[in-house]
Amino acid sequence: FAATPRTSRNNYHLAQAYLDKYYTKKGGHPLGEMAARGGNSMVKKIKELQQFFGLRVTGKLDRATMDVIKRPRCGVPDVAN
Amino acid sequence: YRLFPGEPKWKKNTLTYRISKYTPSMTPAEVDRAVQMALQAWSSAVPLSFVRVNAGEADIMISFETGDHGDSYPFDGPRGTLAHAFAPGEGLGGDTHFDNAEKWTMGTNGFNLFTVAAHEFGHALGLAHSTDPSALMYPTYKYKHPYGFHLPKDDVKGIQALYGPRKTFPGKPTVPHASPHNPSIPDLCDSGSSFDAVTMLGKELLFFRDRIFWRRQVNLMSGIRPSTITSSFPQLMSNVDAAYEVADRGTAYFFKGPHYWVTRGFQMQGPPRTIYDYGFPRNVQRIDAAVYLKDAQKTLFFVGDEYYSYDERKRKMEKDYPKNTEEEFSGVNGQIDAAVELNGNIYFFSGPKAYKYDTEKEDVVSVLRAGSWVGC
């Protein structure tokens, strides 16, 4: 299944918002740092999410990972805040 | 299971909760019921009890909110984030918010409120998200049937790591809501013996002391049986401060600290309430004794060396109270532990003594030993 460019972009933004909400330690990581390192920090967080949910840890937004991201859930972050 | 950093937990066993805002997609009664069942899921595993208040600040404030609602965790409209809750602590601590943009339900045609509430109350009590997919504290929504629901093992381990287990009867299988241990039965016949509360209930007289109560037919001295309070009143606290019955309403009221319970016979009528509904001032923290006077349709509440009078017809506290007990009831000395009206007399129990007060003569006409009421 090859996502269309638009779907990829949507998924990317959805994932970015998800990771910022549930996998970012507030107050510990100034937002600027995240922007400066770009994908790298995002890959780290995708791996954290995959580990938490018991998925294969690839660091990529594969289908299983996107399925989890799209599931309704609790608003408390998964990482300590 | 996971705990929050610093392992915040509540330092008391009785927590108050208040539902301050409801959702249009369920009736208030349904919301109340779902919240009560969700709290019960946790109280069946640890020695915590939850008391509902209808006004003012509660430990766990519960509300349905939309979008940005001022706690720096804005909701995001339908799906996505369904709810959130804050770890134990002052102020926002323990507070639980549900996204009003969701369709909440008691069943499965939307998001089941019991399922989400039970999860969020886990946070409000100190649990973080669990990585165990079978756990209630797993972050993503998965419908849980409310009736007959039991906490999964991972959640029981987590919550008991914070508050310890709710103890059970020795030798019996684990029973939720079982009273903590097999209490010893006080010897009511020793000279210093007294009661915590005495009340009529239907055709019987009930005498409460510590975790035990005795039942006797009014006109029979034989067949008096002790049993544990929690075996007949499972939701009541394990001991009682005061009790009275309004017979023509078939309703009895039991008091413990700043809360009271309403029963019909032995059947609880809903969750505990706050004594401030009666109109007591805030400095009154507990009731020592209560007695309903049938002809006057008034209930007297004894607190320390004073007493209040509550008009049961008008459902409001009478003016010019409290009054001093000894001044109004001559011959009755000491703090009142319990009181009951029978055949036009009020029987005041103070320590080991029981005063028979004739309301017509307005005087004490005899003094017995409290234990004589249960056959000593």
PDB file of C-alpha atoms in Angstrom, chain A residues 2-60:
ATOM      1  CA  ALA A   2       1.828   3.182  -1.073  1.00  0.00           C
ATOM      2  CA  ALA A   3       0.441   6.342   0.616  1.00  0.00           C
ATOM      3  CA  THR A   4      -0.183   9.300  -1.602  1.00  0.00           C
ATOM      4  CA  PRO A   5       2.055  12.302  -0.924  1.00  0.00           C
ATOM      5  CA  ARG A   6      -0.926  14.127   0.603  1.00  0.00           C
ATOM      6  CA  THR A   7      -1.673  11.207   2.953  1.00  0.00           C
ATOM      7  CA  SER A   8       1.983  11.049   3.942  1.00  0.00           C
ATOM      8  CA  ARG A   9       2.005  14.745   4.722  1.00  0.00           C
ATOM      9  CA  ASN A  10      -1.199  14.455   6.768  1.00  0.00           C
ATOM     10  CA  ASN A  11       0.169  11.478   8.625  1.00  0.00           C
ATOM     11  CA  TYR A  12       3.382  13.304   9.329  1.00  0.00           C
ATOM     12  CA  HIS A  13       1.598  16.294  10.836  1.00  0.00           C
ATOM     13  CA  LEU A  14      -0.769  14.050  12.792  1.00  0.00           C
ATOM     14  CA  ALA A  15       2.190  12.128  14.193  1.00  0.00           C
ATOM     15  CA  GLN A  16       4.096  15.296  15.017  1.00  0.00           C
ATOM     16  CA  ALA A  17       1.126  16.694  16.992  1.00  0.00           C
ATOM     17  CA  TYR A  18       0.671  13.305  18.734  1.00  0.00           C
ATOM     18  CA  LEU A  19       4.316  13.044  19.727  1.00  0.00           C
ATOM     19  CA  ASP A  20       4.355  16.628  20.945  1.00  0.00           C
ATOM     20  CA  LYS A  21       1.278  15.961  23.070  1.00  0.00           C
ATOM     21  CA  TYR A  22       2.055  12.546  24.544  1.00  0.00           C
ATOM     22  CA  TYR A  23       5.805  11.968  24.154  1.00  0.00           C
ATOM     23  CA  THR A  24       7.355  15.319  24.968  1.00  0.00           C
ATOM     24  CA  LYS A  25       8.482  16.030  28.502  1.00  0.00           C
ATOM     25  CA  LYS A  26       7.122  19.506  29.074  1.00  0.00           C
ATOM     26  CA  GLY A  27       9.576  21.978  30.551  1.00  0.00           C
ATOM     27  CA  GLY A  28      12.452  19.635  29.970  1.00  0.00           C
ATOM     28  CA  HIS A  29      12.887  20.129  26.267  1.00  0.00           C
ATOM     29  CA  PRO A  30      12.687  23.684  25.031  1.00  0.00           C
ATOM     30  CA  LEU A  31      10.677  23.714  21.799  1.00  0.00           C
ATOM     31  CA  GLY A  32      13.548  25.394  19.924  1.00  0.00           C
ATOM     32  CA  GLU A  33      15.791  22.383  20.505  1.00  0.00           C
ATOM     33  CA  MET A  34      13.196  20.136  18.946  1.00  0.00           C
ATOM     34  CA  ALA A  35      12.984  22.336  15.840  1.00  0.00           C
ATOM     35  CA  ALA A  36      16.770  22.606  15.584  1.00  0.00           C
ATOM     36  CA  ARG A  37      17.310  18.846  15.440  1.00  0.00           C
ATOM     37  CA  GLY A  38      14.193  18.178  13.334  1.00  0.00           C
ATOM     38  CA  GLY A  39      13.666  14.540  12.264  1.00  0.00           C
ATOM     39  CA  ASN A  40      16.214  13.157  14.642  1.00  0.00           C
ATOM     40  CA  SER A  41      14.266  13.966  17.771  1.00  0.00           C
ATOM     41  CA  MET A  42      11.095  12.845  16.030  1.00  0.00           C
ATOM     42  CA  VAL A  43      12.583   9.448  15.219  1.00  0.00           C
ATOM     43  CA  LYS A  44      13.564   9.058  18.845  1.00  0.00           C
ATOM     44  CA  LYS A  45      10.010   9.768  19.933  1.00  0.00           C
ATOM     45  CA  ILE A  46       8.495   7.466  17.331  1.00  0.00           C
ATOM     46  CA  LYS A  47      10.690   4.712  18.757  1.00  0.00           C
ATOM     47  CA  GLU A  48       9.556   5.587  22.285  1.00  0.00           C
ATOM     48  CA  LEU A  49       5.906   5.344  21.168  1.00  0.00           C
ATOM     49  CA  GLN A  50       6.528   2.022  19.379  1.00  0.00           C
ATOM     50  CA  GLN A  51       8.248   0.654  22.470  1.00  0.00           C
ATOM     51  CA  PHE A  52       5.447   1.799  24.764  1.00  0.00           C
ATOM     52  CA  PHE A  53       2.732   0.181  22.638  1.00  0.00           C
ATOM     53  CA  GLY A  54       4.729  -3.000  22.044  1.00  0.00           C
ATOM     54  CA  LEU A  55       5.118  -2.394  18.304  1.00  0.00           C
ATOM     55  CA  ARG A  56       8.165  -3.211  16.176  1.00  0.00           C
ATOM     56  CA  VAL A  57      10.653  -0.431  16.920  1.00  0.00           C
ATOM     57  CA  THR A  58      11.494   1.016  13.501  1.00  0.00           C
ATOM     58  CA  GLY A  59      11.472   4.768  14.088  1.00  0.00           C
ATOM     59  CA  LYS A  60       9.252   4.989  11.020  1.00  0.00           C
TER      60      LYS A  60
END
